[in-house]
mmCIF file of C-alpha atoms in Angstrom:
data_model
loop_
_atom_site.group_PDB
_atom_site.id
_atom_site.type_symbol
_atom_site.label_atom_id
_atom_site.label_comp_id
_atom_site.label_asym_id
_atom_site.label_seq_id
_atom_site.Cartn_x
_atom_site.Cartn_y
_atom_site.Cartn_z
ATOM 1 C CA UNK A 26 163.413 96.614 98.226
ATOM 2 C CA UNK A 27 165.182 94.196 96.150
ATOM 3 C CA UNK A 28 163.493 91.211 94.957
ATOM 4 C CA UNK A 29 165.438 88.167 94.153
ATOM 5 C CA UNK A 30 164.731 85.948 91.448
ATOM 6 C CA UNK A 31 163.275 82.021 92.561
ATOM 7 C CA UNK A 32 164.356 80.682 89.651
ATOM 8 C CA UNK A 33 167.295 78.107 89.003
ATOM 9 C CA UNK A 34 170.568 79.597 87.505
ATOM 10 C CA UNK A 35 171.381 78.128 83.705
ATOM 11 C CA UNK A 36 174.905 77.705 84.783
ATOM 12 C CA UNK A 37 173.295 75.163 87.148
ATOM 13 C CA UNK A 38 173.566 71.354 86.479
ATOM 14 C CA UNK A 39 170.791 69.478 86.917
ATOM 15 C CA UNK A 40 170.448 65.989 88.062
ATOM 16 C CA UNK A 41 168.101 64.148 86.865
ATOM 17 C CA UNK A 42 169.102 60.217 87.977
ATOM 18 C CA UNK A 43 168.227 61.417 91.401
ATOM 19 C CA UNK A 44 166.150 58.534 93.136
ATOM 20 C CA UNK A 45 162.193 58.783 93.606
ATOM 21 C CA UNK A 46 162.079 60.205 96.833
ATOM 22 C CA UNK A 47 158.362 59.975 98.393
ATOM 23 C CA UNK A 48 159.275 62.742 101.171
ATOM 24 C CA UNK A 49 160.517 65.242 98.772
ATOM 25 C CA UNK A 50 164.050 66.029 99.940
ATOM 26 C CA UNK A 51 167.157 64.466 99.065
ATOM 27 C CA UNK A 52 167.339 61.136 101.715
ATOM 28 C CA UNK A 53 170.568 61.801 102.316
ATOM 29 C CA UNK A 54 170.311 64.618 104.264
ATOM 30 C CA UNK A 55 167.236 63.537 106.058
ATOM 31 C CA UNK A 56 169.528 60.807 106.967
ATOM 32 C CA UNK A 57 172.132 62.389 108.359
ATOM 33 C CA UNK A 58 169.374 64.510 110.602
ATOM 34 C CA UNK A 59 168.407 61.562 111.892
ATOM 35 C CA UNK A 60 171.352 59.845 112.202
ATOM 36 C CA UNK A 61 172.343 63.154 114.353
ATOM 37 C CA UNK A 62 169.207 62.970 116.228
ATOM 38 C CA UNK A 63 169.896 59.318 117.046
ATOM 39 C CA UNK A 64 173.433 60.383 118.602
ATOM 40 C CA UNK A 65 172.023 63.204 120.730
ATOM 41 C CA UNK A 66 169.237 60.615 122.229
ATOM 42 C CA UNK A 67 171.839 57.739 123.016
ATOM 43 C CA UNK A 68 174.194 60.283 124.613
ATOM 44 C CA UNK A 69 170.947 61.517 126.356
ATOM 45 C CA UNK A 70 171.554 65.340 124.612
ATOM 46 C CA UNK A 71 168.190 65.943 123.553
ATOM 47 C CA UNK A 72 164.909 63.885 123.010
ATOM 48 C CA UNK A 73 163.945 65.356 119.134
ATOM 49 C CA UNK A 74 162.605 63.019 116.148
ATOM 50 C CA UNK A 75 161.466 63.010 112.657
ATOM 51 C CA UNK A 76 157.822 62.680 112.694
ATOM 52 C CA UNK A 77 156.169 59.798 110.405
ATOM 53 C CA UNK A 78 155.119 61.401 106.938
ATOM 54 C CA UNK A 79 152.009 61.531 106.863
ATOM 55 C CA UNK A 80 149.855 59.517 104.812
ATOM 56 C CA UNK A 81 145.862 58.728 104.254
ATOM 57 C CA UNK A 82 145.274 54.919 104.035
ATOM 58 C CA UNK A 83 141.887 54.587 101.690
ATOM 59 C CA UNK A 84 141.936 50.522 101.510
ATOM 60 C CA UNK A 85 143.916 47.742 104.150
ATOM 61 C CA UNK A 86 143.163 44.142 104.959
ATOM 62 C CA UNK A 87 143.855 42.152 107.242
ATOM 63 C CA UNK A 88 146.893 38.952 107.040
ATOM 64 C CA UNK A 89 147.079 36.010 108.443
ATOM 65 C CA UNK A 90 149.282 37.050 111.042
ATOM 66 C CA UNK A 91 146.364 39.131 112.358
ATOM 67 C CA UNK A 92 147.806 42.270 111.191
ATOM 68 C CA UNK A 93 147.010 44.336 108.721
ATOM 69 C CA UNK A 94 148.229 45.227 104.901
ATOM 70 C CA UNK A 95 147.546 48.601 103.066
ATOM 71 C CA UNK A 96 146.565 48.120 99.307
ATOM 72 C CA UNK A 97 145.646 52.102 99.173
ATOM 73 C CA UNK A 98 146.717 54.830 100.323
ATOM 74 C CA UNK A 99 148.436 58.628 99.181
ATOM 75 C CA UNK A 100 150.878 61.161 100.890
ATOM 76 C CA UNK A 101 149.663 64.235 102.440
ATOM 77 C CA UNK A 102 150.598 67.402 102.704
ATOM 78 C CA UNK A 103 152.071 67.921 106.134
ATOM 79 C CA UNK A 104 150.708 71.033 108.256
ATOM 80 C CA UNK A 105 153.502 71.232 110.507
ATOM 81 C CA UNK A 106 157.248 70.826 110.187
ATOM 82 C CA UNK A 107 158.865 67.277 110.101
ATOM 83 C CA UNK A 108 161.032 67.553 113.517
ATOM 84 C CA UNK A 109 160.575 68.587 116.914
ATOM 85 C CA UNK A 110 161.275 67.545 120.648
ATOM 86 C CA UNK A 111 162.812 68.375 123.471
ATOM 87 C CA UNK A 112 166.957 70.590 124.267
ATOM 88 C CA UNK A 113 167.599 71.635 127.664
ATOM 89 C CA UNK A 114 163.987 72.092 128.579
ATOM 90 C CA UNK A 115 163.153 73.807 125.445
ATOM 91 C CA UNK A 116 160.786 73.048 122.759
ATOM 92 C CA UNK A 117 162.752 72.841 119.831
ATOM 93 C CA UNK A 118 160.615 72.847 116.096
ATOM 94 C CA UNK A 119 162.464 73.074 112.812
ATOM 95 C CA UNK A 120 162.297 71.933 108.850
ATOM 96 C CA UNK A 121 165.105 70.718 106.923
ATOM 97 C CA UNK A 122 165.579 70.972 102.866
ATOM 98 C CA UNK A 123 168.234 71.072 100.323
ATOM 99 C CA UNK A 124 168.115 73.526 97.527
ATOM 100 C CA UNK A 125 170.425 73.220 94.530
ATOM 101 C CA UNK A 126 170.654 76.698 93.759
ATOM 102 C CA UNK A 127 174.185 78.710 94.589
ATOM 103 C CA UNK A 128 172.931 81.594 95.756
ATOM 104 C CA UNK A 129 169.326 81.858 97.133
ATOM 105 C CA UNK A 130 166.362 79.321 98.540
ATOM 106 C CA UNK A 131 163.161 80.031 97.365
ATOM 107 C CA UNK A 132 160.529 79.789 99.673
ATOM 108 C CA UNK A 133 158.611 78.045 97.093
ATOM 109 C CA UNK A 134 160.322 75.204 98.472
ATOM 110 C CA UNK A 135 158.559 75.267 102.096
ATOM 111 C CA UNK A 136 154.688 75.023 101.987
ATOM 112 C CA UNK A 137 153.305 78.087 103.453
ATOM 113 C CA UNK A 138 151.695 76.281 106.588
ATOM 114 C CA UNK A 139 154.974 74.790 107.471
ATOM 115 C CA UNK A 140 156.127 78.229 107.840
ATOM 116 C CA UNK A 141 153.018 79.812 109.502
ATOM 117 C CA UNK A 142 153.711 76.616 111.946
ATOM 118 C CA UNK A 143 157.088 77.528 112.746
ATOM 119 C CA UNK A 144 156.253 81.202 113.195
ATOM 120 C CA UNK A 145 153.833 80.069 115.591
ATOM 121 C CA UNK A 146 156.567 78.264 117.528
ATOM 122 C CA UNK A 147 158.422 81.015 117.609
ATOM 123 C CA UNK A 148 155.841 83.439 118.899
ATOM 124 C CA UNK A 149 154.621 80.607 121.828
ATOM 125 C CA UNK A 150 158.663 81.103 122.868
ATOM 126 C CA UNK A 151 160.056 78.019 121.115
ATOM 127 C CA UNK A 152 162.851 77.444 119.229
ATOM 128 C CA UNK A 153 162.090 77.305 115.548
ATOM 129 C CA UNK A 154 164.488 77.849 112.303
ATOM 130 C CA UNK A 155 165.115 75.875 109.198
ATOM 131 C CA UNK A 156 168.168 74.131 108.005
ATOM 132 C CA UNK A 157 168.910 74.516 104.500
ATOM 133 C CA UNK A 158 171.933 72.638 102.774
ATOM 134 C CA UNK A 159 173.128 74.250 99.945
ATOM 135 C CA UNK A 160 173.744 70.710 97.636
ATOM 136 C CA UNK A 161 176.405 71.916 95.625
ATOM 137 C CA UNK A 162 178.305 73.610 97.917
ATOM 138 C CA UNK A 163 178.076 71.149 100.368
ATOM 139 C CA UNK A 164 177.040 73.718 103.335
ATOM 140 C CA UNK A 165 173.932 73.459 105.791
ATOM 141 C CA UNK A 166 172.825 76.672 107.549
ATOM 142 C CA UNK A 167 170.288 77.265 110.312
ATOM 143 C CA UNK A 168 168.193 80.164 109.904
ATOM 144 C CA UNK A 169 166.007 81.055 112.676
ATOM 145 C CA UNK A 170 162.063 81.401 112.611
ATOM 146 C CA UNK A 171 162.240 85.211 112.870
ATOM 147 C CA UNK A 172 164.349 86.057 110.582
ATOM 148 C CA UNK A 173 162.296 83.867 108.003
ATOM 149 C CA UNK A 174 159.584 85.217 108.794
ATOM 150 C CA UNK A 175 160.982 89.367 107.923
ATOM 151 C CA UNK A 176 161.269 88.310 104.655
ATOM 152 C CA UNK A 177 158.532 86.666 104.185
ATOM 153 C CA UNK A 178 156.377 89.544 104.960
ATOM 154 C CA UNK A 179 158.773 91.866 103.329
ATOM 155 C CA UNK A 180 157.272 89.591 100.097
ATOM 156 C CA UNK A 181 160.811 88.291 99.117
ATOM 157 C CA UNK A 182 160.482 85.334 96.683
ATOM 158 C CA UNK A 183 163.605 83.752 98.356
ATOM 159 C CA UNK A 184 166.339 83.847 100.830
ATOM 160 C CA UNK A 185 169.294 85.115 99.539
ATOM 161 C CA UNK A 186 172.726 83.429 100.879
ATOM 162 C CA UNK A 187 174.059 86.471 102.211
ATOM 163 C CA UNK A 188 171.209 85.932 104.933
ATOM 164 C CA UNK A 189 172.082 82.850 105.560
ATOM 165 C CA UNK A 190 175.618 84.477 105.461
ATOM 166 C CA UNK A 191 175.140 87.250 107.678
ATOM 167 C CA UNK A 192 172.439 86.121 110.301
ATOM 168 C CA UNK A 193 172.120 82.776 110.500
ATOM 169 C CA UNK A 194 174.823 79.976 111.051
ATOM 170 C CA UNK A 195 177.074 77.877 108.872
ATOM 171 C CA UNK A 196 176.097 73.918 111.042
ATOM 172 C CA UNK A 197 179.862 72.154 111.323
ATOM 173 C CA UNK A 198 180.083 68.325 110.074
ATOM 174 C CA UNK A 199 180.731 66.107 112.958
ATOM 175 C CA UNK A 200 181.245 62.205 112.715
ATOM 176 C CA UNK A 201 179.133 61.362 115.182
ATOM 177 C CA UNK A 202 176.541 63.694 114.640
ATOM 178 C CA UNK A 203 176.842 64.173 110.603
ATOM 179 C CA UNK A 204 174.378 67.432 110.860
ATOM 180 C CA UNK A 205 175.501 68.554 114.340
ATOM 181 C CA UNK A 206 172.918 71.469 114.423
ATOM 182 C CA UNK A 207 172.848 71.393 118.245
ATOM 183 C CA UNK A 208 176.291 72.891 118.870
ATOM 184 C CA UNK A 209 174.699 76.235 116.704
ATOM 185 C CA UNK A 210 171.551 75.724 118.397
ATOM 186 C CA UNK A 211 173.884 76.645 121.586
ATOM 187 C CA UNK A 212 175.613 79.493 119.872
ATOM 188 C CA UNK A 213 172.496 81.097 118.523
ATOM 189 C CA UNK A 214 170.178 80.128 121.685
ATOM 190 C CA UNK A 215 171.628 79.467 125.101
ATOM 191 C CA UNK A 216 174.676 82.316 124.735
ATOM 192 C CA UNK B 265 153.662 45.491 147.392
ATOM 193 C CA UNK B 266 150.487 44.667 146.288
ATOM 194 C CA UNK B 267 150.131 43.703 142.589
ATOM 195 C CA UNK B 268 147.640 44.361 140.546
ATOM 196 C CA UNK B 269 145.468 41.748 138.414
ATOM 197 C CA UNK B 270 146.442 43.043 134.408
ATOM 198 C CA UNK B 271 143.272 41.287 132.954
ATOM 199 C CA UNK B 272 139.527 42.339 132.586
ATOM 200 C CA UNK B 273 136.846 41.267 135.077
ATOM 201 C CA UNK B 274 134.763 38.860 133.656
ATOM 202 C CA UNK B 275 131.978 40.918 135.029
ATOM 203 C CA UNK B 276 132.510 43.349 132.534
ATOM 204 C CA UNK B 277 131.180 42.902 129.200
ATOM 205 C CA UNK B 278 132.841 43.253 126.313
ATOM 206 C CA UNK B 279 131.708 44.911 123.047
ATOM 207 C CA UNK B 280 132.619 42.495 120.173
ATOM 208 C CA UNK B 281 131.057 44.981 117.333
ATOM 209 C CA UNK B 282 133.589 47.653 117.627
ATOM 210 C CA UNK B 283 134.809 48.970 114.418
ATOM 211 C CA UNK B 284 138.170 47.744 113.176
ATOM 212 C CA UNK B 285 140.872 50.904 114.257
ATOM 213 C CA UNK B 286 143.758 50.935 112.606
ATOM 214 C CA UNK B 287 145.553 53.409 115.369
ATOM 215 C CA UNK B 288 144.565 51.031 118.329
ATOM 216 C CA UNK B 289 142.683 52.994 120.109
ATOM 217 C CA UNK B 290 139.023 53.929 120.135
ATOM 218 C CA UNK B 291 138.709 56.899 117.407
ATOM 219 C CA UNK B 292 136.187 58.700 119.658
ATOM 220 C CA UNK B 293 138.685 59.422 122.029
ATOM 221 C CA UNK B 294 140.879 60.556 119.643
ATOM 222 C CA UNK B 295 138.883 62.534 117.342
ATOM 223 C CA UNK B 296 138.267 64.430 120.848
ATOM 224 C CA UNK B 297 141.359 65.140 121.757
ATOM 225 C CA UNK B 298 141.962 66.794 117.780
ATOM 226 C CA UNK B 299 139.369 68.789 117.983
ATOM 227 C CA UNK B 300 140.389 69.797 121.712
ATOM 228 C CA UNK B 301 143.782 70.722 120.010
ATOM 229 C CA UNK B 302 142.342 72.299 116.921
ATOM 230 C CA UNK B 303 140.421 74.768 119.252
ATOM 231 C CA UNK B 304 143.330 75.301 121.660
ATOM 232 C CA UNK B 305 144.968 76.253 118.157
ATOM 233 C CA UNK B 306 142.555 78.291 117.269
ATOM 234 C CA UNK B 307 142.358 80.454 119.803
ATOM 235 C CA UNK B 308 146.414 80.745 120.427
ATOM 236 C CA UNK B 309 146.254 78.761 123.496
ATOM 237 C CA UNK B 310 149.066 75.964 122.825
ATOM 238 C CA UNK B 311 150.219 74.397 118.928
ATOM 239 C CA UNK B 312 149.905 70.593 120.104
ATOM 240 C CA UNK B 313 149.537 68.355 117.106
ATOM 241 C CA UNK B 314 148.796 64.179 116.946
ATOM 242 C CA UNK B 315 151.487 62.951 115.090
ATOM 243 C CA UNK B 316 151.155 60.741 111.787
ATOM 244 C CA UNK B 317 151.073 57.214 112.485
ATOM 245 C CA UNK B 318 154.119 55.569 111.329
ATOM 246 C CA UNK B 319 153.529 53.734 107.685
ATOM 247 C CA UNK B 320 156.556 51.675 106.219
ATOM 248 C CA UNK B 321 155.892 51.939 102.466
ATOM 249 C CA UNK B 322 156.773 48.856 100.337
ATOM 250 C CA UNK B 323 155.181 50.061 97.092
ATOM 251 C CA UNK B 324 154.071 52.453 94.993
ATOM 252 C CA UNK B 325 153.366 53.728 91.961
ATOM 253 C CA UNK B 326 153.062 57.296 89.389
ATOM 254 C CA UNK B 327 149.720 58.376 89.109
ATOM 255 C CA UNK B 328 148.502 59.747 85.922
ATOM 256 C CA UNK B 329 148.233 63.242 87.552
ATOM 257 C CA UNK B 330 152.395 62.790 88.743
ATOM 258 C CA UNK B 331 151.396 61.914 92.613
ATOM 259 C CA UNK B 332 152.125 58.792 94.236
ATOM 260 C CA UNK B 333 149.446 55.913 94.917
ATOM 261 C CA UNK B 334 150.919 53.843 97.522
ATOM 262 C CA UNK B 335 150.288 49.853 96.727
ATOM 263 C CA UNK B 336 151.356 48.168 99.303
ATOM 264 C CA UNK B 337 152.396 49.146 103.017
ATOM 265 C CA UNK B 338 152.284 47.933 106.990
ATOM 266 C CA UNK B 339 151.437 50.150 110.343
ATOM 267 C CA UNK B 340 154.867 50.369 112.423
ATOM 268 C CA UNK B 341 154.883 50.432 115.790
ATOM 269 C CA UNK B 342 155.620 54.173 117.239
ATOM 270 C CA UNK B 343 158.909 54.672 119.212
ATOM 271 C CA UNK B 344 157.378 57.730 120.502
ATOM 272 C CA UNK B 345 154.458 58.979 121.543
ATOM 273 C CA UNK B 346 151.293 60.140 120.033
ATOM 274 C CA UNK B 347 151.055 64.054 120.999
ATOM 275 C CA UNK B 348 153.534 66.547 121.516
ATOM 276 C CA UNK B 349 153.927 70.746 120.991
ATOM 277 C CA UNK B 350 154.460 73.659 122.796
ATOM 278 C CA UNK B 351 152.270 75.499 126.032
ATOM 279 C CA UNK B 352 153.271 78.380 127.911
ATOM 280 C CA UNK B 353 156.786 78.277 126.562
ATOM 281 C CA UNK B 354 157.227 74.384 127.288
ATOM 282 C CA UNK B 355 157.605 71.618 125.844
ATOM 283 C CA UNK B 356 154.593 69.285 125.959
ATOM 284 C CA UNK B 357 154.100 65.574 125.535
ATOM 285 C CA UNK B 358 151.332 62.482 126.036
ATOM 286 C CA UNK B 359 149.863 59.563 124.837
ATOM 287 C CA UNK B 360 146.084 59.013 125.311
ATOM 288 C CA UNK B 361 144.769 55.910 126.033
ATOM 289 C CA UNK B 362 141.146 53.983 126.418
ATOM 290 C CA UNK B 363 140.146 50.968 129.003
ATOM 291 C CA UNK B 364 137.079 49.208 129.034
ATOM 292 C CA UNK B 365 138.465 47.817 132.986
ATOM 293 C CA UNK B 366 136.648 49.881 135.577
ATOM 294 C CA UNK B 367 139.168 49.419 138.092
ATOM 295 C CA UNK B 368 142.554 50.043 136.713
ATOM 296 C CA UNK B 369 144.357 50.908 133.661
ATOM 297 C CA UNK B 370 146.795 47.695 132.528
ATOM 298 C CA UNK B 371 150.368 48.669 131.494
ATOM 299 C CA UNK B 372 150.146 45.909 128.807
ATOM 300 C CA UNK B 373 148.259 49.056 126.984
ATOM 301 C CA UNK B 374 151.427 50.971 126.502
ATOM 302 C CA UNK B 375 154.323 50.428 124.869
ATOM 303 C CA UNK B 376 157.629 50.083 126.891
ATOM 304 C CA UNK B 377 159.067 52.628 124.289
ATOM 305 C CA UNK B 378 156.278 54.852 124.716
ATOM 306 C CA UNK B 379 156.526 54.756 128.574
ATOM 307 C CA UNK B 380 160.248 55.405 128.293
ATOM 308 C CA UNK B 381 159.666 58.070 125.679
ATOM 309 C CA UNK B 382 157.785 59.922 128.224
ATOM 310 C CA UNK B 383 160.083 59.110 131.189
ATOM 311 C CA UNK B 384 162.928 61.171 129.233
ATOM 312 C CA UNK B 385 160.996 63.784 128.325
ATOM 313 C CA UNK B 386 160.031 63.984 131.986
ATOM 314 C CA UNK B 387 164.171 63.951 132.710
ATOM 315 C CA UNK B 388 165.333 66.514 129.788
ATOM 316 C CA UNK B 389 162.482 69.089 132.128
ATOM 317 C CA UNK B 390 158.955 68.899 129.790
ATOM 318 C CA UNK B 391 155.271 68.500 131.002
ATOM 319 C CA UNK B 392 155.071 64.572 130.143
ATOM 320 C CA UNK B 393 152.012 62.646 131.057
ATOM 321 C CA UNK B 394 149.348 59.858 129.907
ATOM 322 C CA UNK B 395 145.872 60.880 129.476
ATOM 323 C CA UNK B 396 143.221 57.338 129.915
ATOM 324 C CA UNK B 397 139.807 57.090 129.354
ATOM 325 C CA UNK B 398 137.673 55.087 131.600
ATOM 326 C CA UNK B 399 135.433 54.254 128.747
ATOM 327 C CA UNK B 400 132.153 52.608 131.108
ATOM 328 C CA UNK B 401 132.280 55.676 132.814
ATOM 329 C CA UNK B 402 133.573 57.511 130.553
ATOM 330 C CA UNK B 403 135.979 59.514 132.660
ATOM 331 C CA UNK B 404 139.339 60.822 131.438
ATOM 332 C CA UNK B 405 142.055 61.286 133.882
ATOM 333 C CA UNK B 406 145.644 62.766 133.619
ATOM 334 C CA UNK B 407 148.290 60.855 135.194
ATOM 335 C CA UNK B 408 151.869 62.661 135.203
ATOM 336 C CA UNK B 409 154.655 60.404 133.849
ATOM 337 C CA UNK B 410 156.705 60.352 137.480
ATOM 338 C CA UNK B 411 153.625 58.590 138.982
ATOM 339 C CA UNK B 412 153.616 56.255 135.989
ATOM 340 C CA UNK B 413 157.500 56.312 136.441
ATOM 341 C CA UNK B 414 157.450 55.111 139.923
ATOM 342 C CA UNK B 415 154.593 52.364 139.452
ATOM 343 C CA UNK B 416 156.287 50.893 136.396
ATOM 344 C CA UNK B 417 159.329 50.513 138.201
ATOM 345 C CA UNK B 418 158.054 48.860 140.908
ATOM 346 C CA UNK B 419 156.538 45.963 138.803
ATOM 347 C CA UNK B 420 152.967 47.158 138.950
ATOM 348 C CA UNK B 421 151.267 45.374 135.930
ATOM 349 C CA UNK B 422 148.439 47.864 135.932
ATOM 350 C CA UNK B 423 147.689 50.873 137.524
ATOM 351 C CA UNK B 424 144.873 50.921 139.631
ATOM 352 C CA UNK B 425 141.665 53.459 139.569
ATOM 353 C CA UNK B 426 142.505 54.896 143.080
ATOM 354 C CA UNK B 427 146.453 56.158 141.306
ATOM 355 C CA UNK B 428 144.034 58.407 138.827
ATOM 356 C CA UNK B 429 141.737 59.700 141.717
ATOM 357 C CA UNK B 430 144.751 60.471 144.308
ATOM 358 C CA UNK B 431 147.380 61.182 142.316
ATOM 359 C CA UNK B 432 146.139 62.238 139.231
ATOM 360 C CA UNK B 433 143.716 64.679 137.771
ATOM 361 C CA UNK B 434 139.875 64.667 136.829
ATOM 362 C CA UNK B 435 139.999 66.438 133.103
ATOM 363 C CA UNK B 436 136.649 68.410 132.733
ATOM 364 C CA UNK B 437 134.686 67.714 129.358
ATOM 365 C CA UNK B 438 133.796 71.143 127.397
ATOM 366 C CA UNK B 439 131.614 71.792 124.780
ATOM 367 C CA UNK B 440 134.975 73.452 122.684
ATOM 368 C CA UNK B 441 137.379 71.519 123.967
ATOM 369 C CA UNK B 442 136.015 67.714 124.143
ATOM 370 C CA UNK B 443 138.870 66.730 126.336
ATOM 371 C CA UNK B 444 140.109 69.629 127.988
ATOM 372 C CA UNK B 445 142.971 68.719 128.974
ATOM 373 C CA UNK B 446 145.397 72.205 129.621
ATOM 374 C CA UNK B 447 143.118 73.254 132.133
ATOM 375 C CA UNK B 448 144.247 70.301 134.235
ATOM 376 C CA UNK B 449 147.630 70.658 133.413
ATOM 377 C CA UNK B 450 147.130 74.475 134.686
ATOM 378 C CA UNK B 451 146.379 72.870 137.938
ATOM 379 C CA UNK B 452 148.948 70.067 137.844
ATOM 380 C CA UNK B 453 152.046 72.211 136.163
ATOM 381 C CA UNK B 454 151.549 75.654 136.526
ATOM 382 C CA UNK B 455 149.984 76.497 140.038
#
């Protein structure tokens, strides 16, 4: 078995006037999901958000207006994946992130019960993968839930990108739908 | 077509010391229907999850341990609704709901994009209903969203009590499953 290093590459340039980003993921890809996501609804191709992060509010009070103002509160860890809905009568679960390594994502960089989740999904006969863009190259891939989950128990520290290569599938850009994941989900789903 | 009164009876009285709920809805009910989910997930049954509720953050600020202590931030309304996940291989989908009125359930409790929410999921082929809690009697009925669909679009303002006991369904308490709610929608969606 060949284990693959998590670690970033030195030949790797790092960015570090990237914007705070509370969800942890580049925004612009998150985005461009839900810009997609938007497009499928209003053409009436599939009913899937972005759920709300989710976050534990320790001190509010009410306005004037009658509603009410948070003064504390903190980000929590999510337990399941951050989209999901409905395509072509199918539940349809999945997690999105960015990795700026070349050649490999480390699954450092999905909590573990984001992954049990979508193994779960997969096993109650939904359809669950992950979409990784690959920042530097510019490339998103879909990846589906079972094939995540081989390696995982197999004890790999990452995916390489051969596997994302070999047996998953390269998601085209599409104006409308700038992450147009759907037309894979048909290739790798419905076919 | 008869219509339905919308407001409360002044017979009925009203509980002024209720604790202040930042979701909307009485907690009881909803702590319920968590743990009826957290047992259903338990044993394998179905992985149904309540959604976050929807937080725009204004502020916030570096902790000294390197998390993020939100300062300042406002509840948003939901587009969608508050449950959703996968049983039996399908797509699942409701919002649950409390009334203190003992004979009907006002519409003026639901969103219009909740209702619509649920009237697409209906369309795209998923199990899509609204769960309400009669709270003075405390029963909890499950109402499919083509029922909903058909009252709502014939300018009902409320639906009334006899809707629930025709055309809906009677959702046995349990001592694992507070509200147990997939055993009615064996009946209702998979008999």
């Amino acid at each position: 078995m060949i284990k693959y290093p998590t670690g970033q590459k030195s030949s790797e340039k790092k960015n570090s006037k990237e914007p705070v980003n509370f969800a942890g993921r580049g925004m612009n890809f998150e985005d461009e999901i839900n810009r997609s996501n938007d497009y499928y609804r209003e053409i009436n191709k599939a009913i899937i958000y972005k759920k709300p992060t989710p976050i534990k509010v320790v001190g509010a009070h009410k306005t004037s207006t009658g509603s009410y103002q948070i003064d504390e509160a903190y980000f929590m860890q999510p337990s399941t994946t951050d989209y999901n809905g409905i395509y072509k009568g199918k539940y349809i679960d999945f997690e999105a992130k960015e990795t700026r390594n070349v050649n490999l994502f480390p699954f450092a960089n999905i909590h573990d019960n984001q992954l049990e989740h979508l193994f779960k999904v997969d096993e109650h006969g939904g359809i669950a993968f992950v979409l990784v863009r690959f920042t530097l190259k510019n490339t998103v891939y879909l990846l589906d839930a079972k094939v995540i989950k081989r390696l995982f128990e197999a004890k790999y520290r990452s995916i390489p990108l051969e596997i994302f290569q070999q047996e998953g599938h390269l998601v085209p850009p599409n104006y409308l739908a700038p992450v147009d994941y759907l037309k894979v989900v048909d290739q790798a789903y419905f076919d």
